[in-house]
Coordinates of C-alpha atoms in Angstrom, one line a residue:
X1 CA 52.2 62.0 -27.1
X2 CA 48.8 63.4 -27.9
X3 CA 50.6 67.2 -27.3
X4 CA 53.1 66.1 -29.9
X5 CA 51.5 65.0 -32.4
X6 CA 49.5 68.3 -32.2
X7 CA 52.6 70.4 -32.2
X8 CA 53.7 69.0 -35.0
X9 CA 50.5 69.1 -36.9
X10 CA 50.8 73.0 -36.0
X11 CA 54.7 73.1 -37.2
X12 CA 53.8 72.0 -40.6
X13 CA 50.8 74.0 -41.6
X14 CA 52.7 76.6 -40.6
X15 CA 55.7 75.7 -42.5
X16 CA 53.0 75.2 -45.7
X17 CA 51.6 78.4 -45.0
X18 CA 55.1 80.2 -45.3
X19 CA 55.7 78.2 -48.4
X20 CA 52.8 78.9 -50.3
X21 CA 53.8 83.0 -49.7
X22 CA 57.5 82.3 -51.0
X23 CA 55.4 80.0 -53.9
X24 CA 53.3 82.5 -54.8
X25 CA 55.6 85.1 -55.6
X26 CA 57.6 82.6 -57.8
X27 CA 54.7 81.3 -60.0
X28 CA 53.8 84.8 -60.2
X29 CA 56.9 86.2 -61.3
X30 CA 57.5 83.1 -63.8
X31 CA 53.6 84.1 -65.4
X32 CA 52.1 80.5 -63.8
X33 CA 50.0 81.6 -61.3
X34 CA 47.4 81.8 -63.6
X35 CA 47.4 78.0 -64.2
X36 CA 47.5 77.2 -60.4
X37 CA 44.0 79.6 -59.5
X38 CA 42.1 78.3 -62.7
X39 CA 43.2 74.7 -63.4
X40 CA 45.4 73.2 -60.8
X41 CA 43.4 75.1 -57.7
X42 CA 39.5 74.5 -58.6
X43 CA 40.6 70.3 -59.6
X44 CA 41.8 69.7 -56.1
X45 CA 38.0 69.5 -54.7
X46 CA 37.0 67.6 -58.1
X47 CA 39.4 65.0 -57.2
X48 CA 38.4 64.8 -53.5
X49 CA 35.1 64.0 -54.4
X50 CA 36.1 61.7 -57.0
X51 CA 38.3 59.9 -54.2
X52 CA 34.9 60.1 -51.8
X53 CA 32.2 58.7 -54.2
X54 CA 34.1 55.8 -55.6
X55 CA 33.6 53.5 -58.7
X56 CA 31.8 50.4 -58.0
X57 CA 32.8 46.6 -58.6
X58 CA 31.4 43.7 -59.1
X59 CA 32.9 41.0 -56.8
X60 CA 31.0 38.3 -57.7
X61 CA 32.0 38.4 -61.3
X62 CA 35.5 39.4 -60.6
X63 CA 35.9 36.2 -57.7
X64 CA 34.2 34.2 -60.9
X65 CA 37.1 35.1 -63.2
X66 CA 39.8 35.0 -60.9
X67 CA 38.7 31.0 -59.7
X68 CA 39.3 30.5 -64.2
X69 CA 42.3 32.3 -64.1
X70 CA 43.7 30.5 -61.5
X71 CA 42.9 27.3 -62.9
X72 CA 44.3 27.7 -66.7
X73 CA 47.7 29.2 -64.8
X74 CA 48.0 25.5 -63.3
X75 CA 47.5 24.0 -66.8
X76 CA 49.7 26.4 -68.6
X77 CA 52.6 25.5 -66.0
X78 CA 51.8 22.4 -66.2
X79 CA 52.4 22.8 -70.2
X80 CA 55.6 24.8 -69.7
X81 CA 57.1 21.7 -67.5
X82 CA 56.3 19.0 -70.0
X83 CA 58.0 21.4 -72.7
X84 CA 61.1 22.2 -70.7
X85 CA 61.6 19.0 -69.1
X86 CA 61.8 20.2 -65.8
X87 CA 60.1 22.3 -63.1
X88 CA 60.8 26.1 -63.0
X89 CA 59.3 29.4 -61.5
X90 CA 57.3 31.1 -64.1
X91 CA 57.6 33.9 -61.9
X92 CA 61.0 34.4 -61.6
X93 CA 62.9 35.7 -64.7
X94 CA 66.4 34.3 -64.0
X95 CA 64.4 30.7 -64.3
X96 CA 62.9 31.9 -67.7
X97 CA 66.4 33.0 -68.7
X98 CA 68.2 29.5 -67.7
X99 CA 65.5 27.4 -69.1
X100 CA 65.8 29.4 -72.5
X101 CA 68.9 30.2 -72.9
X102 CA 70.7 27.2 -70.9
X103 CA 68.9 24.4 -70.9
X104 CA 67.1 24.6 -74.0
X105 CA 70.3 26.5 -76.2
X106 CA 68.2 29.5 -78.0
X107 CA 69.6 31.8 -79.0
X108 CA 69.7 35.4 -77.4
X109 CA 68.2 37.9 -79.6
X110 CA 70.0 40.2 -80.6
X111 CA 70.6 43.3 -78.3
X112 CA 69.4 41.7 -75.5
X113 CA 72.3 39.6 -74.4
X114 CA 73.0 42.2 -71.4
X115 CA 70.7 42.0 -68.4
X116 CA 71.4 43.0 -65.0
X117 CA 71.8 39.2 -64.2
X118 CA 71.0 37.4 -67.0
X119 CA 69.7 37.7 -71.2
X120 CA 66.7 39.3 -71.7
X121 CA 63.4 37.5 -71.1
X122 CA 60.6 40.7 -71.7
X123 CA 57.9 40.8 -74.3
X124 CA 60.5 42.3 -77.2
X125 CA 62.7 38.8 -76.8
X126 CA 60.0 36.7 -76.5
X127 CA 59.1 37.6 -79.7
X128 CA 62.2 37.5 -81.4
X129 CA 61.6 33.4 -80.1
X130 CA 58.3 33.0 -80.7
X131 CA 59.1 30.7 -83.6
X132 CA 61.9 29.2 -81.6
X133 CA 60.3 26.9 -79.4
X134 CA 56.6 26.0 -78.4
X135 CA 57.3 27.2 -75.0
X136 CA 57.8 30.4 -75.9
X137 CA 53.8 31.3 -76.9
X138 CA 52.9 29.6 -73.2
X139 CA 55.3 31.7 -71.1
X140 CA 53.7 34.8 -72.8
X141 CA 50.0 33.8 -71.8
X142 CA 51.4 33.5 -68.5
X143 CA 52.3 36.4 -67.8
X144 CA 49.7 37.6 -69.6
X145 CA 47.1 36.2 -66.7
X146 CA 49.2 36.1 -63.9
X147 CA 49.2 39.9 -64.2
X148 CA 45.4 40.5 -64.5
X149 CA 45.0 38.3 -61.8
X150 CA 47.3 40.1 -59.6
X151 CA 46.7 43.5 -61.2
X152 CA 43.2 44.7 -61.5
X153 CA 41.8 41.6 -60.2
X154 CA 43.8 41.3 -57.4
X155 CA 43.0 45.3 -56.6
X156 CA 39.3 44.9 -56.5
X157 CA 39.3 41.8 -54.0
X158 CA 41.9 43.7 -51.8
X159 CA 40.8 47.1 -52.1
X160 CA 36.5 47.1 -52.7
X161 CA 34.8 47.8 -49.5
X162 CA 31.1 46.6 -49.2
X163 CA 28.9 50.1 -48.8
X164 CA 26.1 49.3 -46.1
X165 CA 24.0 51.8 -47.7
X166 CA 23.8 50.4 -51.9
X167 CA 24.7 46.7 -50.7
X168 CA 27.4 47.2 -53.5
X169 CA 31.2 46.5 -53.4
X170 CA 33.1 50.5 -54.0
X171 CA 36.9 51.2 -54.6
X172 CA 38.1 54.5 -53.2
X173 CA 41.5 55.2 -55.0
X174 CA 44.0 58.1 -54.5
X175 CA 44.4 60.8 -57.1
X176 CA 47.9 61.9 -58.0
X177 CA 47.6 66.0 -59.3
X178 CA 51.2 66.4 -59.1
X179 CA 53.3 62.9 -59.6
X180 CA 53.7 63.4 -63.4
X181 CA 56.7 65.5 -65.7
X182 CA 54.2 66.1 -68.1
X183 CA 50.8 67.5 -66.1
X184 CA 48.5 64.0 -66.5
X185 CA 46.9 63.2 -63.3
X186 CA 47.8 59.6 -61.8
X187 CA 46.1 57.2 -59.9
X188 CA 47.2 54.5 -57.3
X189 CA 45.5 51.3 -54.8
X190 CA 44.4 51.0 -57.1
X191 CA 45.4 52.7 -60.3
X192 CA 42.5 52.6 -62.8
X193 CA 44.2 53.8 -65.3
X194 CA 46.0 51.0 -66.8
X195 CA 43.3 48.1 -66.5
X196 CA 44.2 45.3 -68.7
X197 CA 42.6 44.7 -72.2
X198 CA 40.5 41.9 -73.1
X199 CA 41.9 38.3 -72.8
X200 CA 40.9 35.4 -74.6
X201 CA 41.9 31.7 -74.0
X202 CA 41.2 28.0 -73.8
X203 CA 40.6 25.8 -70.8
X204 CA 40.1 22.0 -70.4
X205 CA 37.0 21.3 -68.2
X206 CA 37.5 17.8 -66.0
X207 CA 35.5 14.6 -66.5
X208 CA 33.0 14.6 -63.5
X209 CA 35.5 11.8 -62.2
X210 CA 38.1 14.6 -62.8
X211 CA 40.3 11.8 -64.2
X212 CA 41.2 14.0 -67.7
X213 CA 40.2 17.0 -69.4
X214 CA 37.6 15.8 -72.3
X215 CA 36.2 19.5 -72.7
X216 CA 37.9 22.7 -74.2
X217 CA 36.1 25.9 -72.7
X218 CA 36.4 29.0 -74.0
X219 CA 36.6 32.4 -72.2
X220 CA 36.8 36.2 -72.3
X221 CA 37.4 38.0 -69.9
X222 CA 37.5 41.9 -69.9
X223 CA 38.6 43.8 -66.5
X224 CA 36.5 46.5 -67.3
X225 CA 33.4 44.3 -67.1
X226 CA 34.3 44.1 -63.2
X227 CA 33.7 48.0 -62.6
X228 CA 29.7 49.1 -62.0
X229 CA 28.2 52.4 -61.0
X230 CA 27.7 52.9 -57.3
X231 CA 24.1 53.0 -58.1
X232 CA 21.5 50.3 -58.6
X233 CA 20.3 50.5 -61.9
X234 CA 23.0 53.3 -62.9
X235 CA 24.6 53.8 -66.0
X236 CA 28.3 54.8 -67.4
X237 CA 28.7 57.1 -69.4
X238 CA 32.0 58.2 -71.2
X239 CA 33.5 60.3 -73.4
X240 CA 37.0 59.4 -75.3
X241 CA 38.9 62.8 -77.3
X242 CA 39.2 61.2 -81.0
X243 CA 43.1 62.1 -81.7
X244 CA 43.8 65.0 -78.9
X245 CA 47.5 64.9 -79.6
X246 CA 47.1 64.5 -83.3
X247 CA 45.3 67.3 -83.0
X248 CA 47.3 69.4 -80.8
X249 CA 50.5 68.9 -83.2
X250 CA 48.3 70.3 -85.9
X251 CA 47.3 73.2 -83.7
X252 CA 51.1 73.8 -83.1
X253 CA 52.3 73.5 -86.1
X254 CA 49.9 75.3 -88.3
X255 CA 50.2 72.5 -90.9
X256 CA 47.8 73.5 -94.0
X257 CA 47.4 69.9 -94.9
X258 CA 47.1 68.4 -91.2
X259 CA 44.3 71.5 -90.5
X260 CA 42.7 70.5 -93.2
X261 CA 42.2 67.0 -92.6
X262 CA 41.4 67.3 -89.3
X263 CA 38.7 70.1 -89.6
X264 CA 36.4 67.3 -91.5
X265 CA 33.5 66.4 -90.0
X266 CA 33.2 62.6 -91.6
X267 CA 35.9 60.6 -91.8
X268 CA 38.9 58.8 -90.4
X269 CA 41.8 60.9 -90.6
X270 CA 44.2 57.8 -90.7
X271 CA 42.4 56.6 -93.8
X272 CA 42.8 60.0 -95.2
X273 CA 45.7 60.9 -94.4
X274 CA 47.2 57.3 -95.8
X275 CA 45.1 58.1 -98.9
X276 CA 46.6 61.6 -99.3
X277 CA 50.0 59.7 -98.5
X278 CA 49.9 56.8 -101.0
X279 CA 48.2 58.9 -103.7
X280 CA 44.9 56.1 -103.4
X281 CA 41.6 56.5 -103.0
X282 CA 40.1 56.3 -99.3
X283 CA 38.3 53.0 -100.2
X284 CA 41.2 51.6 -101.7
X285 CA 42.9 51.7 -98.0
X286 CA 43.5 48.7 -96.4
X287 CA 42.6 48.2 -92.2
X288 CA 46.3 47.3 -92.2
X289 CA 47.6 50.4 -94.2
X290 CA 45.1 52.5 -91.9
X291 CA 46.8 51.0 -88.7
X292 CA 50.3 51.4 -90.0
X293 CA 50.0 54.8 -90.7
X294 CA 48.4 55.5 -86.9
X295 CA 51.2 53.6 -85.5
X296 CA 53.9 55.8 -87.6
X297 CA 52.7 59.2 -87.0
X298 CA 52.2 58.7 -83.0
X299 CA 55.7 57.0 -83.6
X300 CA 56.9 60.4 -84.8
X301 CA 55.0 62.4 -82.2
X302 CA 56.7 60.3 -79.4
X303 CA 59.8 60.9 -80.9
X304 CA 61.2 57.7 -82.5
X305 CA 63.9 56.8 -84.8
X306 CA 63.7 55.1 -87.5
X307 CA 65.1 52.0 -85.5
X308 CA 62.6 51.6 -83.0
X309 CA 59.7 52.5 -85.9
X310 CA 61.7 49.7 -88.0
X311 CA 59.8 47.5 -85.2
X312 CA 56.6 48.9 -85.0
X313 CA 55.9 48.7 -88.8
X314 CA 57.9 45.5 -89.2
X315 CA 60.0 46.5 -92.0
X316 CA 63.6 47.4 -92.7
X317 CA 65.7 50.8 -90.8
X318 CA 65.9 51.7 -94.4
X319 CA 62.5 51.6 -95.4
X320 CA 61.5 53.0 -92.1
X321 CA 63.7 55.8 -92.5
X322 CA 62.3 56.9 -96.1
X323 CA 58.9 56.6 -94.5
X324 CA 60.1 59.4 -91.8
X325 CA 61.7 61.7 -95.0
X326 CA 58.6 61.2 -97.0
X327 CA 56.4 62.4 -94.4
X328 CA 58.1 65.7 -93.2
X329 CA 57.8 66.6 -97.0
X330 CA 54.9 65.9 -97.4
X331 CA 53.5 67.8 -93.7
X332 CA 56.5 70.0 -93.4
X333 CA 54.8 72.5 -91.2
X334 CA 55.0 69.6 -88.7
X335 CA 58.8 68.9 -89.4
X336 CA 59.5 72.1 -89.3
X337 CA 57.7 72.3 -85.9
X338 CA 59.5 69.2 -84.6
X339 CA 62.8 70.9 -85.4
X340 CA 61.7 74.3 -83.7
X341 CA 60.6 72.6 -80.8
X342 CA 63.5 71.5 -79.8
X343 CA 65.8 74.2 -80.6
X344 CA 63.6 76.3 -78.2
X345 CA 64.0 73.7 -75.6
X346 CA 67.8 73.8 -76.0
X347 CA 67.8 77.7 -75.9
X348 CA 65.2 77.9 -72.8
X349 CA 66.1 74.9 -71.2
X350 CA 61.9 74.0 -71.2
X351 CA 59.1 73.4 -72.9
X352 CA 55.5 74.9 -72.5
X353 CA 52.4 73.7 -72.9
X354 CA 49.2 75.3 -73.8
X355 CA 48.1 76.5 -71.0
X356 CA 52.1 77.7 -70.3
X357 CA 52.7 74.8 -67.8
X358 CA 56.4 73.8 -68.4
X359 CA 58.7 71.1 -68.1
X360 CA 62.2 71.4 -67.6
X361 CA 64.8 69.2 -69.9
X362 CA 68.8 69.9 -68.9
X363 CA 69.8 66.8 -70.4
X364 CA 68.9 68.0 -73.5
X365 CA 72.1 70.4 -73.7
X366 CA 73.5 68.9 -70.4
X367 CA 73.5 65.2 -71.3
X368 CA 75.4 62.9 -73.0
X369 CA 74.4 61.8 -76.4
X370 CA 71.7 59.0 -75.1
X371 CA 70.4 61.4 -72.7
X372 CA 70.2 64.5 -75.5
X373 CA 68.3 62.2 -77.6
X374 CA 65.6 60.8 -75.1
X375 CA 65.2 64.7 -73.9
X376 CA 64.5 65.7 -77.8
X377 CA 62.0 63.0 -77.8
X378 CA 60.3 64.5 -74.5
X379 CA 60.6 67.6 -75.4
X380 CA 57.5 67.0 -78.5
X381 CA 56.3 64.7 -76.5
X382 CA 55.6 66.9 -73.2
X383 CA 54.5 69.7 -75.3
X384 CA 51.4 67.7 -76.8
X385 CA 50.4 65.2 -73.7
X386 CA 51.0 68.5 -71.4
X387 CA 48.8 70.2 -73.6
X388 CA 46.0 67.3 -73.5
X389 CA 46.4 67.3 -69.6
X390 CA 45.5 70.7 -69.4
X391 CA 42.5 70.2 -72.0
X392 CA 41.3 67.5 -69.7
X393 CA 41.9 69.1 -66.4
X394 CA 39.4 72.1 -68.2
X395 CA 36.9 69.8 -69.2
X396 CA 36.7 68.5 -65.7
X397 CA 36.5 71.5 -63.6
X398 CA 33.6 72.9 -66.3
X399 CA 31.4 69.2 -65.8
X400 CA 31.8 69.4 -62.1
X401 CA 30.9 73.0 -61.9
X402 CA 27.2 71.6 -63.6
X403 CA 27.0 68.0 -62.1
X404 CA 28.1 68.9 -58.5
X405 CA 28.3 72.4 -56.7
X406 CA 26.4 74.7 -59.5
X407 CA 29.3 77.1 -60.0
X408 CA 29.9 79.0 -63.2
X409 CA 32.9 77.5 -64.4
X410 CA 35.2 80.0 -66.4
X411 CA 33.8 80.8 -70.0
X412 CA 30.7 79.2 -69.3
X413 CA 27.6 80.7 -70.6
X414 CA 24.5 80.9 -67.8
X415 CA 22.3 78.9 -70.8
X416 CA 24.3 75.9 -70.5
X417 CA 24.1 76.0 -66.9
X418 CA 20.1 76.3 -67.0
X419 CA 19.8 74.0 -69.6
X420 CA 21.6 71.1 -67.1
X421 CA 21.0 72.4 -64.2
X422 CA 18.5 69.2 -63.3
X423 CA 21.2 66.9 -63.7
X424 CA 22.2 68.0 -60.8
X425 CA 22.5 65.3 -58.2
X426 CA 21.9 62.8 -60.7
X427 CA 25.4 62.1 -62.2
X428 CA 28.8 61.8 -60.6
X429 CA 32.5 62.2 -62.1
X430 CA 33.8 58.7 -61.0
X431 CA 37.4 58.4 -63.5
X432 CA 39.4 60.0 -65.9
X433 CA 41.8 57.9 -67.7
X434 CA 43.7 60.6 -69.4
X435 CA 41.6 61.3 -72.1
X436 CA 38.6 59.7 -71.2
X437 CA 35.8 60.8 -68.7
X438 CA 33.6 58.6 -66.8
X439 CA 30.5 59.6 -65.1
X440 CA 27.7 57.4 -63.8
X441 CA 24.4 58.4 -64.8
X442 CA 20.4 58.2 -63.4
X443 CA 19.0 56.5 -66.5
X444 CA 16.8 59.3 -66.6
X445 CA 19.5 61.9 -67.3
X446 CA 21.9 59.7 -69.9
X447 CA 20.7 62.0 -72.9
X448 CA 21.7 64.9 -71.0
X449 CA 24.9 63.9 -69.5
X450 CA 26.3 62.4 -72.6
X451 CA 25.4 66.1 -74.7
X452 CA 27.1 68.1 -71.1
X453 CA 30.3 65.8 -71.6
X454 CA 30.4 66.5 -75.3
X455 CA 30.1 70.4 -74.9
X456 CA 32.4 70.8 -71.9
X457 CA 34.9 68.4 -73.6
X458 CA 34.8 70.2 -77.1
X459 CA 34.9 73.7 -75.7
X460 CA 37.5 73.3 -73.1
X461 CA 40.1 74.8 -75.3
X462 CA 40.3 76.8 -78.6
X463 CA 42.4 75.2 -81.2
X464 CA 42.9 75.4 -85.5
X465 CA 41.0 72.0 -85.9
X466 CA 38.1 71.2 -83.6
X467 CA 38.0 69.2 -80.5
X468 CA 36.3 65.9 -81.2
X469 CA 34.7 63.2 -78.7
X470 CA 32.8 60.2 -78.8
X471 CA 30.6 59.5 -76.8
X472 CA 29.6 55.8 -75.4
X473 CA 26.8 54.4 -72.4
X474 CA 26.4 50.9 -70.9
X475 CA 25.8 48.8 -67.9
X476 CA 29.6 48.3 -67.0
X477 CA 32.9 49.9 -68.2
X478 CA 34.1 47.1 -70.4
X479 CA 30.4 47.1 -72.0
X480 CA 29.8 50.4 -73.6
X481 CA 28.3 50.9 -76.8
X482 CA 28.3 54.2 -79.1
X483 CA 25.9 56.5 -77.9
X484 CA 24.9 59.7 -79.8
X485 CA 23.5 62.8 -77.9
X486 CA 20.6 65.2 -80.2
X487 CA 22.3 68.8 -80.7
X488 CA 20.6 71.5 -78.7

């Protein structure tokens, strides 16, 4: 058996040795070799040590929140069976379904009257209810719970180990370099990446006799609190692109009034931009009118109709739609490069990305008209997260070549790497979260690290508006504050 096992071992690095020959050729003869030996190549031993070192957790905190969680999910069924009339699985959606629409009589939205067994019961219908029935706003909170309990929370308590060494609780989770359409790295037991916001709710606290609930607690609970450096008396420090894909679209469509915008130093470009859009001064700008136009120009770089931006802006198909035409006149560099894009996916059958990494779309010719539409949509869309990937990937392999081994990364000048090289050995790359970076820190080194993220970050690429990042430092992920390194 041992033999094998060892034979076969043999069998397949041979086979990946044959491969990588027939490989090479390809990527070479396609121009993409260059991506694989600078990028893709030098980031598989950043991620193995990312997957080595770890993140820590807090398991005391996260057993603390779990024993709350727990016990409002008991109320809240509790709640749910009082206002049905009768016990059900909050778990299960056919129950939902049958308690909604059979046994209470509300109506189906719209749209959503085809399931694969039943009507509808996600987060878009329950909406359409809310004001249908008070049962509606408790289903909502528990699912809400029940999946950070049994998402991030549930992942630390099954997946921490306890380090002998540090006495402190580390995850060790497995990188993904090559799982996504699009380039972005991916992360799994646990993924990382998708930790749940902040939740906020009310709990009654028993009587000591435990015969009613006489007290309302209330709590916040925020899954990032839960993750710690692997350090004692460690710090985290991150650093967040401000608008990389707004950015990039600019870059790509050469938009005089977008470039312009962007290349400020001060200011929000959602406030200016709505300003220049409504013809109002910045301060005039409501927080709402600021959001609004955030949420409609990612809505137009991920591709949406006016439909599905009718529901993001809440307000009318029609008024939606004049909202889409009134923008690509006013930017039409970037409706003109929306329309291009797509044309030279239909012509190539791809799309490339800065760094030339491509994705390939048949169904945008090949499809029918569903399929041509949601290819059109990926086809911007690929272009400008692909694009970020590859920023972030850079970014990476230039930190680690400081923090870790000492290398010269690419288009690194030797004064940067004299002017960190005592960081050294005092800072580790524990996460990226697409366009985020995480390192933990020696207190002693914060200053530095958060200036090394900031110039790696904003020179890993040349663009027509500057790269922009914000930097922040604190005790635990979910308690970071703004943190702002002195210029060299």
């Amino acid at each position: 058996m041992h033999k094998a096992a060892h034979n076969g071992c043999c069998r397949r690095a041979a086979q990946t040795r044959a491969l990588f020959s027939v490989l090479k050729k390809l990527l070479v003869s396609q121009k993409l070799n260059g991506l694989v030996e600078t990028v893709e190549g030098p980031l598989v031993n950043i991620l193995a040590d990312m997957e080595l070192w770890g993140i820590g957790a807090d398991m005391d905190a996260c057993l603390r929140a779990r024993h709350i969680i727990i016990k409002k999910l008991k109320e809240l069924e509790k709640e749910a069976y009082r206002l049905a009339g009768k016990s059900f699985s909050l778990n299960a959606t056919a129950d939902i379904a049958d308690i909604l629409y059979t046994h209470l009589k509300l109506p189906v939205p719209k749209g959503r009257e085809k399931g694969k067994l039943h009507p509808s019961t996600d987060k878009q219908s329950l909406d359409h209810l809310r004001d249908q029935h008070p049962i509606i706003p408790v289903i909502k909170e528990y699912r809400t719970l029940a999946k950070l309990l049994n998402g991030t929370l549930g992942s630390i308590c099954s997946r921490a180990q306890l380090c002998t060494q540090s006495q402190r609780y580390i995850i060790h989770g497995n990188w993904l370099q090559a799982s996504t359409a699009t380039g972005r790295l991916s992360m799994e037991e646990p993924n990382l990446q998708c930790v749940e916001h902040l939740v906020e709710f009310k709990a009654g606290k028993s009587d000591k006799d435990h015969s009613s609930m006489s007290v309302v607690e209330h709590h916040h609970i925020n899954a990032r609190d839960f993750f710690i450096p692997t350090q004692e008396n460690w710090l985290l420090v991150t650093a967040d692109y401000s608008q990389i894909e707004l950015r990039l679209m600019a870059h790509f469509s050469k938009d005089p009034t977008l470039i312009e915008l962007l290349s400020k130093p001060d200011g929000d470009v959602f406030t200016m931009i709505a300003s220049r859009w409504a013809g109002k001064e910045e301060a005039l700008i409501s927080s709402k009118e600021r959001e609004n136009t955030k949420r409609f120009i990612y809505g137009i770089l991920y591709g949406m109709g006016a439909n599905t931006l009718a529901e993001q802006l809440e307000c009318s198909i029609e008024e939606a739609a004049q909202k889409i035409q009134s923008f690509k006149r006013f930017f039409p560099g970037v409706s003109l490069w929306l329309h291009e894009a797509v044309a030279s996916c239909r012509q190539k059958g791809y799309v490339e990305t800065l760094m030339s990494r491509r994705r390939f779309l048949a169904k945008i010719t090949a499809g029918n008209n569903k399929e041509k539409a949601k290819a059109q949509r990926q086809a911007v869309n690929s272009i400008c997260q692909g694009s970020a990937a590859d920023i972030i990937k850079v970014a990476m392999i230039k930190v680690h070549s400081v923090i870790a081994n000492g290398t010269k990364a690419v288009d690194f000048t030797d004064e940067v790497m004299r002017n960190y090289s005592e960081i050294r050995g005092h800072c580790h790359l524990i996460l990226q979260v697409h366009d985020e970076l995480v390192l933990e820190v020696d207190p002693c080194m914060v200053a530095q690290a958060g200036r090394l993220l900031q110039i790696c970050m904003e020179n890993a690429a040349s663009l027509l508006v500057p790269l922009r990042t914000k930097i922040k430092v604190g005790k635990t992920w979910g308690s970071l504050e703004p943190f702002y390194p002195e210029p060299c």
